[in-house]
């Protein structure tokens, strides 16, 4: 069996731990049985809001759209003061500069997708230049995609080297590695891709681009959280987690929070180590927070759409 | 916020995850108001509530609070006699003669009524027995309803269950059930018996009578002919009076192996039929090629489900040595996130130990384990001040000859042993007077078949544990008893094949 003693000793990724699908799904369903009420609900919702990577990744994105989104990131719902801001804005590289300027010294990070997002079907050189451009424009975080074709073909060294090369050009920027789990097919492969990404230098592992269905699910996130835990056991190094796509309701987000709490514990329960990649989640969270505080639901039109 | 961690911790087993988080769950108690418990319960005989001829009542308490919930009648021999006579009369005059599809309608009706009153039944099950509401709500009550549905379906189809044979019911069945799954065991016993045309005298355990009495209320409301099901309460002496009653045709008992042996001696030569579902000390086996995280979860469900008050609990864990360290570490982490406390809280994973007596038994074994040289590890959770509680516990460095590896503890206590080869683990797994259940965890299909063929246990789960379905038979080898409950096999325990 492979024993990854340290970061310098690489395991044989074809021997990554196997995952039993039925068992993983059953365990994930168990987290949804936790009842989150009253102050723990309110605190959880605030935590969720603070963990969101507010995202716009469209061909039709403009400076104006990004600026508006940045304002929303800083002021999620001014009608209710004292709410936390979101964790980051996630945009294409060409929008990084705009976002950076709009966010100013708010402390909100700018994350940029890169490496021929979302398909990743480009040469190494193009991917490196794409990443460099995003970093030069001021991205604090880079969300890259792995080469799923090469991964399926069993070329794990290629995938590994590519991630390591991107990590190098990221410099200070934190690297999130998107596995695109909806294209991987089995939990065994999700686990293997997670192991490759973490050993190659990922700061975060992320489920999905949001462009492929299924995107993030609880079982797939569980498999990745357990990979993070095992990596931490072996190396003492913490890796972040970002489920992305498909999480649009507060209740589901709270289930994810329960899962993080019970699999990885306290150290990961903050936006340095856990993020939600989502666009419509924020408003549902805001609506629930207002409901918790006032006792009544407000209509959707009281919350800005950005 | 970022937490600086040393990066030098390669192969460092001291790295710990911290589960005591700043974000915690607020109490989420299920409301007691959905359940009504009367201050006193009489005996349900011949379709009506009758005062005990013994004139005696005893208290039933909430083990989580040590508070009295109600008092229930104690049946003396005269009460048992009355119940058996009522059952005999109903059998001869009504039930055996009723067309099977008419009988089925009553059983279906009971099933639906159990579903309709699921919430109330779940709350009372948790109040009276100490099990977490999540389990009584999601497992005990729905599975009980499913058993009634399942056997209702068979009632008029016995010619397909036993092709080319003619069946007849046995007569009056005396049924004695344990305190770990009070309502579910009542359903397991009553459903196949009445569906096949028998009548029943059922006695629940003395610490957990309430849901059986609630079931009696349901049965009364369902319009089932009087005397077909009689539910009488009491302790061991009442059980003995049922077993020894001359007009009983069949004894169905679930409980301890010691009592099972007494029953078998008592009925020797009487012609009474018997099925016994007794103790267990199940081997749960993890091979090095198993999906480890799912196996760990399966071990947790296997031993900590229902506070370990499960006859088929996976209480002996055999781990292949090459993965033992990893498995033990993950188990230790996992039990930290188990929530122990108020059974009525929806977030509780482990409720109260059923009785003071059982808690004493568990503590006795914890002491034995420590004296035997095994290493005890318990979760760090706080326990409520009142009530009967035991932290989830595991023992490492356990030897096959240790009593904690041989004897049934019936509590949240796991004994962990290691092995090297397939042959070794089969020999060790079978090296037990019990043979109720077992589990195998491996990614290799051929190994599953090889193992399950060679293991002497009534139920063997592969890559899962503690899964139950009405259509699947359940029962033991060796001192775990004989006869099967559930499925087609469960029918044959209640019929004679006459040609």
mmCIF file of C-alpha atoms in Angstrom, chain A residues 17-225:
data_model
loop_
_atom_site.group_PDB
_atom_site.id
_atom_site.type_symbol
_atom_site.label_atom_id
_atom_site.label_comp_id
_atom_site.label_asym_id
_atom_site.label_seq_id
_atom_site.Cartn_x
_atom_site.Cartn_y
_atom_site.Cartn_z
ATOM 1 C CA UNK A 17 -8.541 4.739 -1.000
ATOM 2 C CA UNK A 18 -11.683 3.212 -2.463
ATOM 3 C CA UNK A 19 -15.069 4.707 -1.659
ATOM 4 C CA UNK A 20 -18.258 2.726 -1.218
ATOM 5 C CA UNK A 21 -20.956 4.782 -2.895
ATOM 6 C CA UNK A 22 -23.895 3.493 -0.859
ATOM 7 C CA UNK A 23 -22.063 4.110 2.401
ATOM 8 C CA UNK A 24 -20.925 7.599 1.421
ATOM 9 C CA UNK A 25 -24.443 8.594 0.402
ATOM 10 C CA UNK A 26 -25.880 7.186 3.604
ATOM 11 C CA UNK A 27 -23.390 9.109 5.719
ATOM 12 C CA UNK A 28 -24.069 12.334 3.810
ATOM 13 C CA UNK A 29 -27.809 11.891 4.346
ATOM 14 C CA UNK A 30 -27.235 11.524 8.077
ATOM 15 C CA UNK A 31 -25.920 15.118 8.309
ATOM 16 C CA UNK A 32 -29.230 16.371 6.975
ATOM 17 C CA UNK A 33 -30.961 14.940 10.062
ATOM 18 C CA UNK A 34 -29.392 17.527 12.337
ATOM 19 C CA UNK A 35 -31.952 20.025 13.486
ATOM 20 C CA UNK A 36 -30.576 23.576 13.361
ATOM 21 C CA UNK A 37 -32.758 25.966 15.293
ATOM 22 C CA UNK A 38 -32.819 29.401 16.894
ATOM 23 C CA UNK A 39 -29.445 30.968 17.669
ATOM 24 C CA UNK A 40 -27.512 28.140 16.061
ATOM 25 C CA UNK A 41 -29.509 28.736 12.884
ATOM 26 C CA UNK A 42 -28.832 32.470 12.949
ATOM 27 C CA UNK A 43 -25.138 32.003 13.674
ATOM 28 C CA UNK A 44 -24.911 29.322 11.019
ATOM 29 C CA UNK A 45 -26.566 31.559 8.417
ATOM 30 C CA UNK A 46 -24.156 34.395 9.177
ATOM 31 C CA UNK A 47 -21.278 31.967 8.851
ATOM 32 C CA UNK A 48 -22.631 30.760 5.500
ATOM 33 C CA UNK A 49 -22.965 34.335 4.237
ATOM 34 C CA UNK A 50 -19.375 34.990 5.240
ATOM 35 C CA UNK A 51 -18.214 31.895 3.343
ATOM 36 C CA UNK A 52 -19.778 32.699 -0.014
ATOM 37 C CA UNK A 53 -17.718 33.256 -3.136
ATOM 38 C CA UNK A 54 -20.213 35.488 -4.928
ATOM 39 C CA UNK A 55 -19.859 34.428 -8.513
ATOM 40 C CA UNK A 56 -20.526 35.689 -12.007
ATOM 41 C CA UNK A 57 -18.998 33.650 -14.816
ATOM 42 C CA UNK A 58 -20.815 34.556 -17.972
ATOM 43 C CA UNK A 59 -19.828 35.517 -21.471
ATOM 44 C CA UNK A 60 -21.975 38.588 -21.130
ATOM 45 C CA UNK A 61 -20.281 39.906 -17.961
ATOM 46 C CA UNK A 62 -19.478 43.614 -18.134
ATOM 47 C CA UNK A 63 -17.650 46.095 -15.908
ATOM 48 C CA UNK A 64 -20.999 47.415 -14.765
ATOM 49 C CA UNK A 65 -22.293 43.997 -13.757
ATOM 50 C CA UNK A 66 -19.119 43.214 -11.833
ATOM 51 C CA UNK A 67 -19.164 46.565 -10.030
ATOM 52 C CA UNK A 68 -22.729 45.979 -8.902
ATOM 53 C CA UNK A 69 -21.848 42.513 -7.674
ATOM 54 C CA UNK A 70 -18.913 43.944 -5.705
ATOM 55 C CA UNK A 71 -21.210 46.425 -3.978
ATOM 56 C CA UNK A 72 -23.515 43.564 -3.058
ATOM 57 C CA UNK A 73 -20.534 41.633 -1.701
ATOM 58 C CA UNK A 74 -19.652 44.478 0.652
ATOM 59 C CA UNK A 75 -23.214 45.405 1.550
ATOM 60 C CA UNK A 76 -25.310 42.277 1.313
ATOM 61 C CA UNK A 77 -28.423 43.859 2.852
ATOM 62 C CA UNK A 78 -28.016 47.319 4.327
ATOM 63 C CA UNK A 79 -31.599 47.299 5.562
ATOM 64 C CA UNK A 80 -30.271 45.000 8.261
ATOM 65 C CA UNK A 81 -27.043 46.360 9.685
ATOM 66 C CA UNK A 82 -24.338 44.243 11.250
ATOM 67 C CA UNK A 83 -24.297 41.460 8.695
ATOM 68 C CA UNK A 84 -20.965 40.004 7.600
ATOM 69 C CA UNK A 85 -19.703 40.534 4.060
ATOM 70 C CA UNK A 86 -19.137 37.607 1.723
ATOM 71 C CA UNK A 87 -15.704 35.980 1.416
ATOM 72 C CA UNK A 88 -14.832 36.729 -2.188
ATOM 73 C CA UNK A 89 -15.957 37.698 -5.636
ATOM 74 C CA UNK A 90 -15.329 35.095 -8.332
ATOM 75 C CA UNK A 91 -14.947 36.333 -11.926
ATOM 76 C CA UNK A 92 -13.145 35.714 -15.208
ATOM 77 C CA UNK A 93 -9.541 37.055 -15.479
ATOM 78 C CA UNK A 94 -10.620 40.002 -17.636
ATOM 79 C CA UNK A 95 -12.813 41.280 -14.796
ATOM 80 C CA UNK A 96 -10.248 40.970 -12.001
ATOM 81 C CA UNK A 97 -8.994 44.545 -12.242
ATOM 82 C CA UNK A 98 -12.513 45.973 -12.141
ATOM 83 C CA UNK A 99 -13.437 43.863 -9.141
ATOM 84 C CA UNK A 100 -10.203 44.657 -7.344
ATOM 85 C CA UNK A 101 -10.798 48.374 -7.719
ATOM 86 C CA UNK A 102 -14.454 48.182 -6.727
ATOM 87 C CA UNK A 103 -13.724 46.172 -3.596
ATOM 88 C CA UNK A 104 -10.880 48.498 -2.530
ATOM 89 C CA UNK A 105 -9.705 47.791 0.997
ATOM 90 C CA UNK A 106 -12.879 45.964 2.034
ATOM 91 C CA UNK A 107 -10.880 42.809 2.725
ATOM 92 C CA UNK A 108 -13.031 40.841 0.308
ATOM 93 C CA UNK A 109 -10.884 38.660 -1.919
ATOM 94 C CA UNK A 110 -10.967 38.518 -5.678
ATOM 95 C CA UNK A 111 -10.922 35.018 -7.077
ATOM 96 C CA UNK A 112 -10.357 34.460 -10.771
ATOM 97 C CA UNK A 113 -11.029 31.323 -12.746
ATOM 98 C CA UNK A 114 -8.180 30.425 -15.077
ATOM 99 C CA UNK A 115 -6.597 27.632 -17.159
ATOM 100 C CA UNK A 116 -9.078 27.761 -20.035
ATOM 101 C CA UNK A 117 -12.044 27.554 -17.684
ATOM 102 C CA UNK A 118 -14.406 25.669 -17.790
ATOM 103 C CA UNK A 119 -13.215 22.875 -20.111
ATOM 104 C CA UNK A 120 -9.474 23.196 -19.568
ATOM 105 C CA UNK A 121 -8.985 22.062 -23.155
ATOM 106 C CA UNK A 122 -5.934 24.169 -24.022
ATOM 107 C CA UNK A 123 -2.178 23.781 -24.079
ATOM 108 C CA UNK A 124 -0.098 24.028 -20.932
ATOM 109 C CA UNK A 125 1.368 27.263 -22.208
ATOM 110 C CA UNK A 126 -2.021 28.909 -22.697
ATOM 111 C CA UNK A 127 -3.107 27.809 -19.242
ATOM 112 C CA UNK A 128 0.017 29.209 -17.616
ATOM 113 C CA UNK A 129 -0.376 32.537 -19.405
ATOM 114 C CA UNK A 130 -4.065 32.662 -18.469
ATOM 115 C CA UNK A 131 -3.090 32.170 -14.824
ATOM 116 C CA UNK A 132 -0.247 34.705 -14.949
ATOM 117 C CA UNK A 133 -2.612 37.266 -16.434
ATOM 118 C CA UNK A 134 -5.151 36.750 -13.639
ATOM 119 C CA UNK A 135 -2.441 37.069 -10.982
ATOM 120 C CA UNK A 136 -0.953 40.160 -12.593
ATOM 121 C CA UNK A 137 -4.375 41.769 -12.709
ATOM 122 C CA UNK A 138 -4.459 41.336 -8.938
ATOM 123 C CA UNK A 139 -6.318 38.088 -8.241
ATOM 124 C CA UNK A 140 -5.953 36.929 -4.639
ATOM 125 C CA UNK A 141 -7.130 33.463 -5.518
ATOM 126 C CA UNK A 142 -7.005 31.362 -8.688
ATOM 127 C CA UNK A 143 -9.657 28.722 -9.473
ATOM 128 C CA UNK A 144 -8.139 26.301 -11.996
ATOM 129 C CA UNK A 145 -9.668 23.266 -13.699
ATOM 130 C CA UNK A 146 -7.889 19.935 -14.017
ATOM 131 C CA UNK A 147 -7.492 18.169 -17.344
ATOM 132 C CA UNK A 148 -10.285 15.659 -16.983
ATOM 133 C CA UNK A 149 -9.501 13.978 -20.290
ATOM 134 C CA UNK A 150 -5.944 13.211 -19.210
ATOM 135 C CA UNK A 151 -7.221 12.091 -15.812
ATOM 136 C CA UNK A 152 -9.642 9.612 -17.370
ATOM 137 C CA UNK A 153 -6.845 8.374 -19.615
ATOM 138 C CA UNK A 154 -4.876 7.504 -16.492
ATOM 139 C CA UNK A 155 -2.202 10.139 -17.053
ATOM 140 C CA UNK A 156 -2.013 11.130 -13.429
ATOM 141 C CA UNK A 157 1.512 12.506 -13.748
ATOM 142 C CA UNK A 158 0.328 14.927 -16.405
ATOM 143 C CA UNK A 159 -2.491 16.161 -14.190
ATOM 144 C CA UNK A 160 -0.152 16.413 -11.217
ATOM 145 C CA UNK A 161 2.549 18.315 -13.118
ATOM 146 C CA UNK A 162 0.028 20.723 -14.554
ATOM 147 C CA UNK A 163 -1.348 21.618 -11.132
ATOM 148 C CA UNK A 164 2.187 21.998 -9.758
ATOM 149 C CA UNK A 165 3.139 24.299 -12.663
ATOM 150 C CA UNK A 166 0.045 26.477 -12.166
ATOM 151 C CA UNK A 167 0.735 26.625 -8.449
ATOM 152 C CA UNK A 168 4.183 27.964 -9.201
ATOM 153 C CA UNK A 169 2.923 30.887 -11.277
ATOM 154 C CA UNK A 170 0.237 31.663 -8.699
ATOM 155 C CA UNK A 171 2.887 33.073 -6.400
ATOM 156 C CA UNK A 172 1.099 34.451 -3.345
ATOM 157 C CA UNK A 173 -2.359 33.770 -4.742
ATOM 158 C CA UNK A 174 -4.134 30.794 -3.198
ATOM 159 C CA UNK A 175 -4.875 28.026 -5.674
ATOM 160 C CA UNK A 176 -8.265 26.313 -5.828
ATOM 161 C CA UNK A 177 -8.281 23.175 -7.941
ATOM 162 C CA UNK A 178 -11.604 22.350 -9.589
ATOM 163 C CA UNK A 179 -12.045 18.602 -10.103
ATOM 164 C CA UNK A 180 -15.337 18.925 -12.033
ATOM 165 C CA UNK A 181 -16.742 15.943 -10.180
ATOM 166 C CA UNK A 182 -19.764 15.775 -12.486
ATOM 167 C CA UNK A 183 -17.399 14.551 -15.210
ATOM 168 C CA UNK A 184 -15.452 12.088 -13.082
ATOM 169 C CA UNK A 185 -18.191 9.483 -12.758
ATOM 170 C CA UNK A 186 -17.328 7.666 -9.513
ATOM 171 C CA UNK A 187 -16.409 8.544 -5.955
ATOM 172 C CA UNK A 188 -13.242 6.470 -6.362
ATOM 173 C CA UNK A 189 -12.135 8.928 -9.041
ATOM 174 C CA UNK A 190 -13.184 11.953 -7.002
ATOM 175 C CA UNK A 191 -10.991 10.698 -4.170
ATOM 176 C CA UNK A 192 -8.076 10.026 -6.527
ATOM 177 C CA UNK A 193 -8.317 13.451 -8.148
ATOM 178 C CA UNK A 194 -8.488 15.053 -4.684
ATOM 179 C CA UNK A 195 -5.303 13.253 -3.633
ATOM 180 C CA UNK A 196 -3.488 14.311 -6.789
ATOM 181 C CA UNK A 197 -4.531 17.944 -6.386
ATOM 182 C CA UNK A 198 -3.530 18.161 -2.733
ATOM 183 C CA UNK A 199 -0.150 16.551 -3.260
ATOM 184 C CA UNK A 200 0.512 18.783 -6.257
ATOM 185 C CA UNK A 201 0.062 21.935 -4.182
ATOM 186 C CA UNK A 202 -3.617 22.897 -4.117
ATOM 187 C CA UNK A 203 -4.606 25.260 -1.319
ATOM 188 C CA UNK A 204 -8.260 24.397 -1.880
ATOM 189 C CA UNK A 205 -10.048 21.617 -3.690
ATOM 190 C CA UNK A 206 -13.307 22.524 -5.359
ATOM 191 C CA UNK A 207 -16.054 20.348 -6.760
ATOM 192 C CA UNK A 208 -17.285 22.014 -9.891
ATOM 193 C CA UNK A 209 -17.229 24.787 -12.449
ATOM 194 C CA UNK A 210 -20.987 25.235 -12.185
ATOM 195 C CA UNK A 211 -21.212 24.598 -15.928
ATOM 196 C CA UNK A 212 -21.720 20.827 -15.699
ATOM 197 C CA UNK A 213 -24.501 18.869 -13.985
ATOM 198 C CA UNK A 214 -24.380 17.445 -11.417
ATOM 199 C CA UNK A 215 -22.328 20.111 -9.672
ATOM 200 C CA UNK A 216 -21.700 20.003 -5.908
ATOM 201 C CA UNK A 217 -23.585 17.335 -3.949
ATOM 202 C CA UNK A 218 -23.271 16.438 -0.288
ATOM 203 C CA UNK A 219 -21.837 12.949 -0.864
ATOM 204 C CA UNK A 220 -19.193 14.210 -3.292
ATOM 205 C CA UNK A 221 -18.245 16.977 -0.861
ATOM 206 C CA UNK A 222 -18.043 14.420 1.926
ATOM 207 C CA UNK A 223 -15.611 12.303 -0.087
ATOM 208 C CA UNK A 224 -13.436 15.386 -0.641
ATOM 209 C CA UNK A 225 -13.615 16.473 3.017
#
